Tab-separated table of C-alpha atoms and ligand atoms in Angstrom:
chain	number	residue	atom	x	y	z
N	30	MET	CA	-12.695	-0.539	23.394
N	31	THR	CA	-12.052	-1.217	19.796
N	32	THR	CA	-8.441	-2.456	19.184
N	33	THR	CA	-7.089	-3.178	15.649
N	34	ARG	CA	-3.708	-4.082	14.858
N	35	PHE	CA	-1.590	-4.196	11.354
N	36	ALA	CA	0.531	-7.317	11.658
N	37	PRO	CA	3.053	-7.446	8.484
N	38	SER	CA	5.741	-9.934	8.269
N	39	PRO	CA	8.799	-8.135	7.684
N	40	THR	CA	9.875	-10.343	4.747
N	41	GLY	CA	9.952	-7.670	2.189
N	42	TYR	CA	8.568	-3.700	1.443
N	43	ILE	CA	4.965	-3.216	2.295
N	44	HIS	CA	3.013	-2.689	-0.740
N	45	VAL	CA	-0.520	-1.102	-1.823
N	46	GLY	CA	-1.990	-4.256	-0.955
N	47	ASN	CA	-0.711	-4.443	2.775
N	48	LEU	CA	-1.686	-0.775	2.642
N	49	ARG	CA	-5.296	-1.529	2.472
N	50	THR	CA	-5.089	-3.623	5.467
N	51	ALA	CA	-2.852	-1.360	7.599
N	52	LEU	CA	-5.315	1.633	6.463
N	53	MET	CA	-8.665	-0.186	7.312
N	54	ASN	CA	-7.487	-1.246	10.632
N	55	TYR	CA	-6.155	1.949	11.139
N	56	LEU	CA	-9.375	3.805	10.206
N	57	ILE	CA	-11.528	1.643	12.401
N	58	ALA	CA	-9.435	2.379	15.453
N	59	ARG	CA	-9.327	6.305	15.041
N	60	LYS	CA	-12.906	6.126	14.372
N	61	SER	CA	-13.734	4.785	17.453
N	62	GLY	CA	-11.091	6.130	19.544
N	63	GLY	CA	-9.760	3.174	20.011
N	64	THR	CA	-6.040	1.529	19.762
N	65	PHE	CA	-4.035	0.747	16.934
N	66	ILE	CA	-1.224	-1.715	17.510
N	67	LEU	CA	1.626	-2.294	15.103
N	68	ARG	CA	2.573	-5.910	15.429
N	69	ILE	CA	5.606	-7.472	13.721
N	70	ASP	CA	4.870	-10.956	12.777
N	71	ASP	CA	8.561	-11.924	13.193
N	72	THR	CA	8.541	-15.635	14.374
N	73	ASP	CA	10.459	-16.864	10.980
N	74	PRO	CA	14.257	-15.810	11.875
N	75	GLU	CA	15.172	-16.692	8.828
N	76	ARG	CA	12.982	-14.530	6.702
N	77	SER	CA	12.535	-11.480	8.764
N	78	LYS	CA	15.000	-8.733	8.499
N	79	GLU	CA	15.451	-5.889	10.708
N	80	ALA	CA	15.882	-3.472	7.757
N	81	TYR	CA	12.068	-4.349	6.686
N	82	VAL	CA	10.692	-3.625	10.378
N	83	ASP	CA	12.597	0.109	9.649
N	84	ALA	CA	11.275	0.363	6.414
N	85	LEU	CA	7.795	-0.441	7.216
N	86	LYS	CA	7.677	1.902	9.965
N	87	GLU	CA	9.217	4.617	7.622
N	88	ASP	CA	6.369	3.711	5.144
N	89	LEU	CA	3.623	4.171	7.617
N	90	GLU	CA	5.218	7.541	9.147
N	91	TRP	CA	5.301	9.009	5.499
N	92	LEU	CA	1.659	8.075	5.266
N	93	GLY	CA	0.649	9.371	8.772
N	94	LEU	CA	-0.594	6.235	9.888
N	95	THR	CA	0.703	6.266	13.586
N	96	TRP	CA	0.228	3.583	15.739
N	97	ASP	CA	-0.431	3.382	19.450
N	98	ARG	CA	2.267	0.516	20.249
N	99	VAL	CA	4.448	-1.724	18.819
N	100	GLU	CA	4.243	-5.431	19.476
N	101	ARG	CA	6.614	-7.958	18.421
N	102	GLN	CA	6.126	-11.774	17.814
N	103	SER	CA	9.550	-12.547	18.725
N	104	GLN	CA	9.457	-11.359	22.191
N	105	ARG	CA	6.837	-13.580	23.105
N	106	LEU	CA	7.860	-16.715	22.310
N	107	ASP	CA	7.051	-17.849	25.655
N	108	GLN	CA	3.566	-16.809	25.624
N	109	TYR	CA	2.949	-18.829	22.523
N	110	HIS	CA	4.423	-22.153	24.107
N	111	GLU	CA	2.343	-21.776	26.901
N	112	ALA	CA	-0.679	-21.867	24.829
N	113	ALA	CA	0.541	-24.751	23.187
N	114	ASP	CA	0.830	-26.553	26.587
N	115	LYS	CA	-2.588	-25.545	27.176
N	116	LEU	CA	-3.460	-26.936	23.780
N	117	ARG	CA	-1.819	-30.278	24.547
N	118	GLU	CA	-3.483	-30.549	27.919
N	119	MET	CA	-6.707	-29.985	26.411
N	120	GLY	CA	-5.978	-33.091	23.673
N	121	ARG	CA	-6.345	-30.630	21.226
N	122	PHE	CA	-2.812	-30.610	20.183
N	123	TYR	CA	-0.884	-33.929	18.230
N	124	GLU	CA	2.788	-34.168	17.023
N	125	ALA	CA	3.068	-35.602	13.265
N	126	PHE	CA	5.711	-37.033	11.774
N	127	GLU	CA	4.827	-37.242	7.918
N	128	THR	CA	7.671	-35.558	5.513
N	129	PRO	CA	6.794	-32.945	2.708
N	130	THR	CA	7.035	-35.768	0.334
N	131	GLU	CA	4.800	-38.020	2.208
N	132	LEU	CA	2.109	-35.191	2.711
N	133	ASP	CA	2.404	-34.495	-0.599
N	134	LEU	CA	1.700	-38.341	-1.847
N	135	LYS	CA	-1.094	-38.212	0.234
N	136	ARG	CA	-2.520	-35.347	-1.310
N	137	LYS	CA	-2.201	-36.446	-4.706
N	138	LYS	CA	-3.797	-39.838	-3.833
N	139	GLN	CA	-6.926	-38.068	-2.225
N	140	LEU	CA	-7.189	-35.905	-5.313
N	141	ASN	CA	-6.727	-38.908	-7.554
N	142	MET	CA	-9.854	-40.295	-5.938
N	143	GLY	CA	-11.930	-37.088	-6.236
N	144	ARG	CA	-11.380	-36.372	-2.382
N	145	PRO	CA	-10.530	-32.770	-0.989
N	146	PRO	CA	-6.630	-33.239	-0.043
N	147	VAL	CA	-7.387	-32.859	3.699
N	148	TYR	CA	-4.760	-34.136	6.000
N	149	ASP	CA	-5.772	-37.803	7.048
N	150	ARG	CA	-4.863	-37.422	10.615
N	151	ALA	CA	-3.014	-40.626	10.794
N	152	ALA	CA	-0.722	-39.630	13.287
N	153	LEU	CA	-3.535	-39.476	15.812
N	154	ALA	CA	-3.403	-43.170	15.805
N	155	LEU	CA	0.327	-43.708	16.550
N	156	THR	CA	1.038	-45.492	19.788
N	157	GLU	CA	3.723	-43.791	22.371
N	158	ALA	CA	6.149	-46.432	21.226
N	159	GLU	CA	5.559	-45.493	17.283
N	160	ARG	CA	6.238	-41.687	18.240
N	161	ASP	CA	9.164	-42.422	19.776
N	162	ALA	CA	10.576	-44.551	17.036
N	163	PHE	CA	9.756	-41.579	14.449
N	164	ARG	CA	11.327	-39.084	16.690
N	165	ALA	CA	14.529	-41.438	16.875
N	166	GLU	CA	14.431	-41.426	13.481
N	167	ARG	CA	13.186	-38.220	11.987
N	168	GLY	CA	13.540	-35.816	15.231
N	169	ALA	CA	10.607	-33.826	16.652
N	170	GLY	CA	7.521	-33.751	14.896
N	171	VAL	CA	5.175	-30.818	13.686
N	172	TRP	CA	2.409	-30.293	16.172
N	173	ARG	CA	-1.055	-29.942	14.661
N	174	PHE	CA	-4.079	-28.487	16.133
N	175	LYS	CA	-7.249	-30.700	16.008
N	176	LEU	CA	-10.115	-29.303	15.028
N	177	ASN	CA	-13.314	-30.063	15.979
N	178	GLN	CA	-15.169	-31.134	12.781
N	179	ASN	CA	-18.308	-28.845	13.141
N	180	ARG	CA	-19.076	-25.703	10.869
N	181	ILE	CA	-17.239	-22.759	11.777
N	182	GLU	CA	-19.591	-19.668	11.190
N	183	TRP	CA	-18.832	-15.987	11.509
N	184	ASN	CA	-20.513	-13.005	10.023
N	185	ASP	CA	-17.885	-11.189	8.408
N	186	GLY	CA	-17.795	-7.355	8.129
N	187	VAL	CA	-17.227	-7.565	4.191
N	188	LEU	CA	-18.340	-10.965	3.599
N	189	GLY	CA	-21.321	-11.395	5.447
N	190	ASP	CA	-22.399	-14.744	6.888
N	191	ILE	CA	-19.579	-17.216	6.239
N	192	SER	CA	-19.781	-20.970	6.990
N	193	ILE	CA	-16.749	-23.270	6.929
N	194	ASP	CA	-17.012	-27.088	7.074
N	195	ALA	CA	-14.289	-27.443	9.620
N	196	ALA	CA	-13.857	-31.392	7.759
N	197	SER	CA	-12.634	-29.922	4.610
N	198	VAL	CA	-9.511	-28.214	6.331
N	199	SER	CA	-6.498	-29.814	7.514
N	200	ASP	CA	-5.676	-29.731	10.959
N	201	PRO	CA	-3.226	-26.932	11.085
N	202	VAL	CA	0.401	-26.889	11.986
N	203	LEU	CA	1.129	-24.500	14.710
N	204	ILE	CA	4.845	-25.524	15.533
N	205	ARG	CA	7.153	-26.653	13.282
N	206	GLY	CA	9.616	-29.630	13.797
N	207	ASP	CA	12.293	-27.291	14.472
N	208	GLY	CA	10.145	-25.671	17.217
N	209	GLN	CA	9.180	-22.677	15.382
N	210	VAL	CA	6.154	-21.137	16.154
N	211	LEU	CA	3.800	-20.420	13.038
N	212	TYR	CA	1.859	-17.610	12.478
N	213	THR	CA	-1.429	-19.013	13.182
N	214	LEU	CA	-0.642	-19.563	16.742
N	215	ALA	CA	1.052	-16.680	17.271
N	216	SER	CA	-1.569	-14.457	16.178
N	217	VAL	CA	-4.319	-15.754	17.666
N	218	VAL	CA	-2.652	-15.645	21.442
N	219	ASP	CA	-1.632	-12.170	20.308
N	220	ASP	CA	-5.404	-11.291	19.469
N	221	THR	CA	-6.536	-13.016	22.708
N	222	GLU	CA	-4.165	-11.320	24.888
N	223	MET	CA	-3.849	-8.159	23.524
N	224	GLY	CA	-7.730	-7.602	23.526
N	225	VAL	CA	-8.049	-7.015	19.764
N	226	THR	CA	-11.697	-6.294	18.949
N	227	HIS	CA	-11.603	-6.308	15.142
N	228	VAL	CA	-9.418	-7.720	12.502
N	229	VAL	CA	-9.201	-6.756	8.946
N	230	ARG	CA	-7.163	-8.677	6.652
N	231	GLY	CA	-7.156	-10.010	2.771
N	232	SER	CA	-9.343	-12.794	1.921
N	233	ASP	CA	-6.447	-14.925	1.440
N	234	HIS	CA	-6.878	-15.323	4.994
N	235	VAL	CA	-10.717	-16.574	5.054
N	236	THR	CA	-9.517	-20.161	6.022
N	237	ASN	CA	-6.926	-18.931	8.568
N	238	THR	CA	-9.955	-17.448	10.421
N	239	ALA	CA	-11.955	-20.307	10.311
N	240	THR	CA	-9.223	-22.399	12.040
N	241	GLN	CA	-8.080	-19.641	14.236
N	242	ILE	CA	-11.728	-19.151	15.698
N	243	GLN	CA	-11.540	-22.888	17.053
N	244	ILE	CA	-8.326	-22.209	18.500
N	245	ILE	CA	-9.716	-18.775	19.858
N	246	GLU	CA	-12.336	-20.751	21.561
N	247	ALA	CA	-10.040	-23.472	22.838
N	248	LEU	CA	-8.022	-21.133	24.909
N	249	GLY	CA	-10.896	-19.413	26.221
N	250	GLY	CA	-10.337	-16.091	24.282
N	251	THR	CA	-13.302	-13.799	22.918
N	252	VAL	CA	-13.358	-14.310	19.135
N	253	PRO	CA	-12.866	-10.840	17.517
N	254	SER	CA	-14.915	-9.387	14.692
N	255	PHE	CA	-13.618	-10.367	11.315
N	256	ALA	CA	-13.701	-8.469	7.984
N	257	HIS	CA	-11.928	-9.726	5.070
N	258	HIS	CA	-11.193	-7.487	2.142
N	259	SER	CA	-11.034	-8.451	-1.438
N	260	LEU	CA	-7.958	-8.714	-2.936
N	261	LEU	CA	-6.513	-6.268	-5.376
N	262	THR	CA	-6.071	-6.746	-9.240
N	263	GLY	CA	-4.645	-4.836	-12.022
N	264	PRO	CA	-6.960	-2.472	-13.933
N	265	GLN	CA	-7.878	-5.603	-16.532
N	266	GLY	CA	-8.699	-7.654	-13.308
N	267	GLU	CA	-5.178	-9.372	-13.789
N	268	SER	CA	-3.785	-10.625	-10.596
N	269	LEU	CA	-1.267	-8.127	-9.190
N	270	SER	CA	0.456	-10.999	-6.810
N	271	LYS	CA	3.609	-10.795	-9.395
N	272	ARG	CA	3.649	-7.108	-9.485
N	273	LEU	CA	3.057	-6.166	-5.827
N	274	GLY	CA	6.918	-5.953	-5.804
N	275	THR	CA	6.792	-3.081	-7.934
N	276	LEU	CA	4.062	-1.394	-6.079
N	277	SER	CA	5.782	-1.062	-2.808
N	278	LEU	CA	4.978	2.276	-0.655
N	279	ARG	CA	8.304	3.357	-1.355
N	280	ASP	CA	8.329	3.072	-4.813
N	281	LEU	CA	5.104	4.967	-4.921
N	282	ARG	CA	6.952	7.818	-2.794
N	283	ALA	CA	9.893	7.977	-4.918
N	284	GLN	CA	7.619	8.385	-7.875
N	285	GLY	CA	6.277	11.452	-6.247
N	286	VAL	CA	2.727	10.083	-5.211
N	287	GLU	CA	1.585	12.266	-2.151
N	288	PRO	CA	0.285	10.417	0.972
N	289	MET	CA	-3.078	11.655	0.953
N	290	ALA	CA	-3.604	10.903	-2.438
N	291	LEU	CA	-2.542	7.386	-1.609
N	292	LEU	CA	-4.846	7.361	1.012
N	293	SER	CA	-7.781	8.860	-0.475
N	294	LEU	CA	-7.890	6.194	-3.078
N	295	MET	CA	-7.177	3.329	-0.788
N	296	ALA	CA	-9.849	4.421	1.893
N	297	ARG	CA	-12.687	4.375	-0.844
N	298	LEU	CA	-11.327	1.831	-3.908
N	299	GLY	CA	-13.736	-1.282	-3.730
N	300	SER	CA	-16.447	0.178	-2.033
N	301	ALA	CA	-19.949	1.686	-2.992
N	302	ASP	CA	-18.800	5.308	-2.234
N	303	PRO	CA	-17.032	7.418	-4.632
N	304	VAL	CA	-13.314	8.348	-4.230
N	305	GLU	CA	-13.124	11.612	-2.841
N	306	LEU	CA	-9.629	13.417	-2.592
N	307	ARG	CA	-9.085	14.533	1.199
N	308	THR	CA	-6.441	16.330	2.668
N	309	ASP	CA	-6.903	15.783	6.093
N	310	MET	CA	-6.754	12.400	7.907
N	311	ALA	CA	-9.677	13.456	10.277
N	312	GLU	CA	-12.258	13.762	7.121
N	313	LEU	CA	-10.781	10.622	5.655
N	314	ILE	CA	-11.430	8.929	9.472
N	315	ASP	CA	-15.009	10.265	9.205
N	316	GLY	CA	-16.022	9.048	5.744
N	317	PHE	CA	-14.752	5.417	6.473
N	318	ASP	CA	-16.975	2.593	6.466
N	319	ILE	CA	-15.969	-0.818	6.072
N	320	GLY	CA	-19.530	-2.148	5.681
N	321	ARG	CA	-19.593	-0.155	2.136
N	322	PHE	CA	-16.922	-2.375	0.866
N	323	GLY	CA	-17.690	-5.243	-1.363
N	324	SER	CA	-16.418	-9.097	-2.006
N	325	ALA	CA	-15.608	-8.741	-5.375
N	326	PRO	CA	-12.114	-8.246	-6.539
N	327	THR	CA	-10.902	-4.553	-6.518
N	328	LYS	CA	-9.232	-2.890	-9.366
N	329	PHE	CA	-6.348	-0.688	-8.953
N	330	ASP	CA	-4.764	1.288	-11.503
N	331	VAL	CA	-1.333	3.028	-10.059
N	332	ALA	CA	-1.978	5.655	-12.692
N	333	ASP	CA	-5.070	6.742	-10.685
N	334	LEU	CA	-3.058	8.095	-8.276
N	335	PHE	CA	-1.173	11.061	-10.281
N	336	PRO	CA	-4.237	13.316	-11.216
N	337	LEU	CA	-4.877	12.711	-7.383
N	338	THR	CA	-1.603	13.948	-6.334
N	339	GLY	CA	-1.443	16.963	-9.027
N	340	ARG	CA	-4.719	18.282	-7.557
N	341	LEU	CA	-3.543	17.999	-3.936
N	342	ILE	CA	-0.289	20.069	-5.297
N	343	ALA	CA	-2.448	22.263	-7.139
N	344	ALA	CA	-4.347	23.276	-4.211
N	345	ARG	CA	-1.090	23.940	-2.155
N	346	ASP	CA	-0.556	27.374	-0.735
N	347	TYR	CA	3.120	29.043	-1.244
N	348	ALA	CA	3.801	28.700	2.266
N	349	CYS	CA	3.711	24.757	2.200
N	350	VAL	CA	6.250	24.479	-0.380
N	351	ALA	CA	8.516	27.557	-0.108
N	352	GLY	CA	11.179	25.643	1.192
N	353	GLN	CA	10.989	23.495	-1.574
N	354	ILE	CA	11.113	25.852	-4.211
N	355	ALA	CA	14.008	27.660	-2.488
N	356	ALA	CA	15.864	24.380	-2.488
N	357	LEU	CA	15.687	24.401	-6.351
N	358	GLY	CA	17.462	27.653	-6.230
N	359	VAL	CA	14.544	29.846	-7.386
N	360	PRO	CA	15.555	33.299	-6.193
N	361	GLU	CA	13.219	34.774	-3.461
N	362	ALA	CA	12.010	37.550	-5.615
N	363	ASP	CA	10.452	35.234	-8.063
N	364	ALA	CA	9.768	32.080	-5.773
N	365	GLU	CA	5.911	33.011	-5.255
N	366	GLN	CA	5.244	33.947	-8.750
N	367	PHE	CA	7.069	30.572	-9.766
N	368	TRP	CA	4.791	28.430	-7.664
N	369	ALA	CA	1.486	30.711	-9.013
N	370	VAL	CA	2.605	29.424	-12.450
N	371	MET	CA	3.491	25.989	-12.007
N	372	ARG	CA	1.051	24.607	-9.621
N	373	GLU	CA	-1.466	23.765	-11.720
N	374	ASN	CA	0.873	22.547	-14.405
N	375	ILE	CA	2.591	19.864	-12.619
N	376	THR	CA	1.838	16.294	-11.438
N	377	VAL	CA	4.202	15.461	-8.885
N	378	MET	CA	6.553	18.043	-7.139
N	379	SER	CA	9.565	16.998	-8.741
N	380	ASP	CA	7.976	18.304	-12.240
N	381	LEU	CA	9.069	21.620	-11.057
N	382	GLU	CA	12.838	20.867	-11.517
N	383	ALA	CA	12.362	20.787	-15.010
N	384	TRP	CA	10.458	23.946	-15.049
N	385	TRP	CA	12.740	25.751	-12.919
N	386	THR	CA	16.208	24.442	-15.312
N	387	LEU	CA	13.683	25.833	-18.162
N	388	CYS	CA	13.375	29.398	-16.246
N	389	ARG	CA	17.008	29.667	-15.354
N	390	ASP	CA	18.809	28.432	-18.739
N	391	GLY	CA	16.297	28.741	-21.358
N	392	ALA	CA	14.758	25.938	-23.595
N	393	GLU	CA	16.293	24.603	-27.026
N	394	PRO	CA	13.618	26.362	-29.014
N	395	VAL	CA	11.296	24.217	-31.440
N	396	ILE	CA	10.527	26.331	-34.351
N	397	ASP	CA	8.644	24.434	-37.384
N	398	ASP	CA	10.142	25.323	-41.138
N	399	GLU	CA	7.219	27.381	-42.048
N	400	ASP	CA	7.713	29.658	-38.527
N	401	GLN	CA	11.546	30.555	-39.138
N	402	GLU	CA	10.963	33.753	-40.655
N	403	PHE	CA	8.133	34.382	-38.296
N	404	VAL	CA	10.005	33.788	-35.295
N	405	THR	CA	12.795	35.847	-36.006
N	406	GLU	CA	10.480	38.913	-37.024
N	407	ALA	CA	8.648	38.255	-33.423
N	408	MET	CA	11.810	38.004	-31.537
N	409	ALA	CA	13.057	41.359	-32.812
N	410	LEU	CA	9.974	42.736	-31.565
N	411	LEU	CA	10.011	41.461	-28.023
N	412	PRO	CA	10.418	44.213	-25.445
N	413	ALA	CA	13.471	44.651	-23.327
N	414	ARG	CA	13.854	43.695	-20.024
N	415	PRO	CA	12.158	44.052	-17.219
N	416	TRP	CA	9.357	41.961	-18.074
N	417	ASP	CA	6.062	41.958	-15.908
N	418	ALA	CA	2.347	40.597	-16.386
N	419	THR	CA	1.882	42.844	-19.456
N	420	THR	CA	4.979	42.095	-21.404
N	421	TRP	CA	3.400	39.085	-23.244
N	422	GLY	CA	0.264	40.834	-24.181
N	423	THR	CA	2.043	43.840	-25.475
N	424	TRP	CA	4.157	41.853	-27.168
N	425	THR	CA	2.028	39.538	-28.903
N	426	ALA	CA	0.033	42.593	-30.136
N	427	ALA	CA	2.765	44.148	-31.738
N	428	VAL	CA	3.677	40.863	-33.703
N	429	LYS	CA	0.180	40.495	-34.932
N	430	GLU	CA	0.365	44.149	-36.038
N	431	GLN	CA	3.491	43.625	-37.844
N	432	THR	CA	2.827	39.820	-39.220
N	433	GLY	CA	-0.710	39.867	-39.451
N	434	ARG	CA	-1.030	36.301	-37.307
N	435	ASN	CA	-3.667	35.744	-35.038
N	436	GLY	CA	-4.935	33.191	-32.552
N	437	ARG	CA	-2.816	29.657	-32.546
N	438	GLY	CA	-0.990	30.441	-35.739
N	439	LEU	CA	0.536	33.480	-33.293
N	440	PHE	CA	0.909	32.149	-29.928
N	441	MET	CA	2.024	28.306	-30.461
N	442	PRO	CA	5.244	29.052	-32.655
N	443	LEU	CA	6.085	31.691	-30.084
N	444	ARG	CA	5.484	29.069	-27.135
N	445	LYS	CA	7.291	26.670	-28.815
N	446	ALA	CA	10.437	28.965	-29.398
N	447	LEU	CA	10.533	29.943	-26.076
N	448	THR	CA	9.862	26.740	-24.165
N	449	GLY	CA	10.854	24.209	-26.378
N	450	GLN	CA	7.221	22.657	-26.063
N	451	ALA	CA	3.403	22.666	-27.070
N	452	HIS	CA	2.150	22.637	-23.516
N	453	GLY	CA	2.501	24.469	-20.129
N	454	PRO	CA	1.585	27.380	-18.186
N	455	ASP	CA	-0.253	30.477	-19.328
N	456	MET	CA	2.718	32.323	-21.241
N	457	GLY	CA	1.765	35.967	-19.790
N	458	GLN	CA	2.605	34.592	-16.439
N	459	LEU	CA	5.714	32.339	-17.582
N	460	LEU	CA	7.330	35.353	-19.572
N	461	PRO	CA	8.697	37.122	-16.816
N	462	LEU	CA	10.045	34.063	-14.871
N	463	LEU	CA	12.208	33.066	-17.863
N	464	GLN	CA	15.962	34.246	-17.355
N	465	THR	CA	17.027	33.293	-20.475
N	466	VAL	CA	15.865	33.023	-23.817
N	467	ARG	CA	17.634	31.299	-26.557
N	468	ALA	CA	15.433	31.990	-29.596
N	469	LYS	CA	16.841	34.935	-31.722
K	15	LIG	N1	1.396	-11.514	9.061
K	15	LIG	C1	0.326	-11.979	8.412
K	15	LIG	C2	0.469	-11.408	7.350
K	15	LIG	O1	1.190	-10.367	6.680
K	15	LIG	C3	-0.496	-11.333	9.567
K	15	LIG	C4	-2.313	-11.673	8.827
K	15	LIG	C5	-2.985	-11.227	9.886
K	15	LIG	O2	-3.485	-9.849	9.700
K	15	LIG	O3	-3.650	-12.045	10.669
K	15	LIG	O4	-0.380	-12.256	6.624
């Protein structure tokens, strides 16, 4: 049975980059009727915050990415220490005492000599007495996993065949000097014990995957299928890493982006298939295939989310939005008509507010100098209320008759006088909704 997981570290709000990972894992699980685990990677007690755990759950719920169960790494420390003991017994785990400064110096020396900056395993040569001396002087060391220096290979669901020379990778630190278990060990133990079959994550994890494969094998686990999606860049190919903070899911929600607009885009961006707007999660699941994604960096433009959102909104029936329209204060008698007029003319639902204010209070008229007289003349001909769908036609026919104007020269000044702007809904439909007209 397929089991996937989304494993955010609760150290900030989740953003579009994380969403790609979450969505792909979710879709793979749902497509095969499997299990989708939300795993909170909170082994770092200083940086992990409960508020971020709540926030990320709220964000995923907003999107409808429901999980089958939650796991928390902070509650599984015993399991990680058990695995560490196992690695120690096997002779694959060793304590090292270099300070960050010493490691840095070693790296610089290696680079100067044109060698890759790989940890030199000096700690492996320490005698028991030397280790004791270091412990007395510096406290407990870090624990490194001793890689087998062969090639690590896997067939990646996005990148294809990957082969990494383990000798070019430093033995990873799995436990810090203060005893904190690091992500690499925790992740491997979880993936193995929770029966994770497919791991999809960003391509910044490719080297981690190489080392994790060896750790899984050492612990006797089954290596899952790995797929690494490409990283997102800005529209011009620029790095998004600094801007991701402003592309949090909650920001997008606050800007009025609709969940299915965001999901429709992210389920296809960077794949060989075109983006198709879906209104239904089942269709999204059906149309997803990770094998269609490419390894090239994927350009993401937040602006693309708005036309998609606008299209979703325009397709919405009155019944879906009646509550929101009533909340604006639109009288019941006008509410359905208000929606019929506005749905094609807004991008996000909050645009309705300005339109309703305009209908209720009228707009400050915009009248060009050469139209002053014309508008005054026209306003004098405006029929008395009540207005209906025929009023605009009757009125403008009379205005045309009296002033001799027609086409754009007739309609545009009237639109601008009544709505204060050059664009907007069909005037014939809008006029009956105008409770107040300020032009005279
Ligand atoms: N907590 C890790 C991250 O957010 C999880 C990576 C993984 O999926 O293994 O980068």
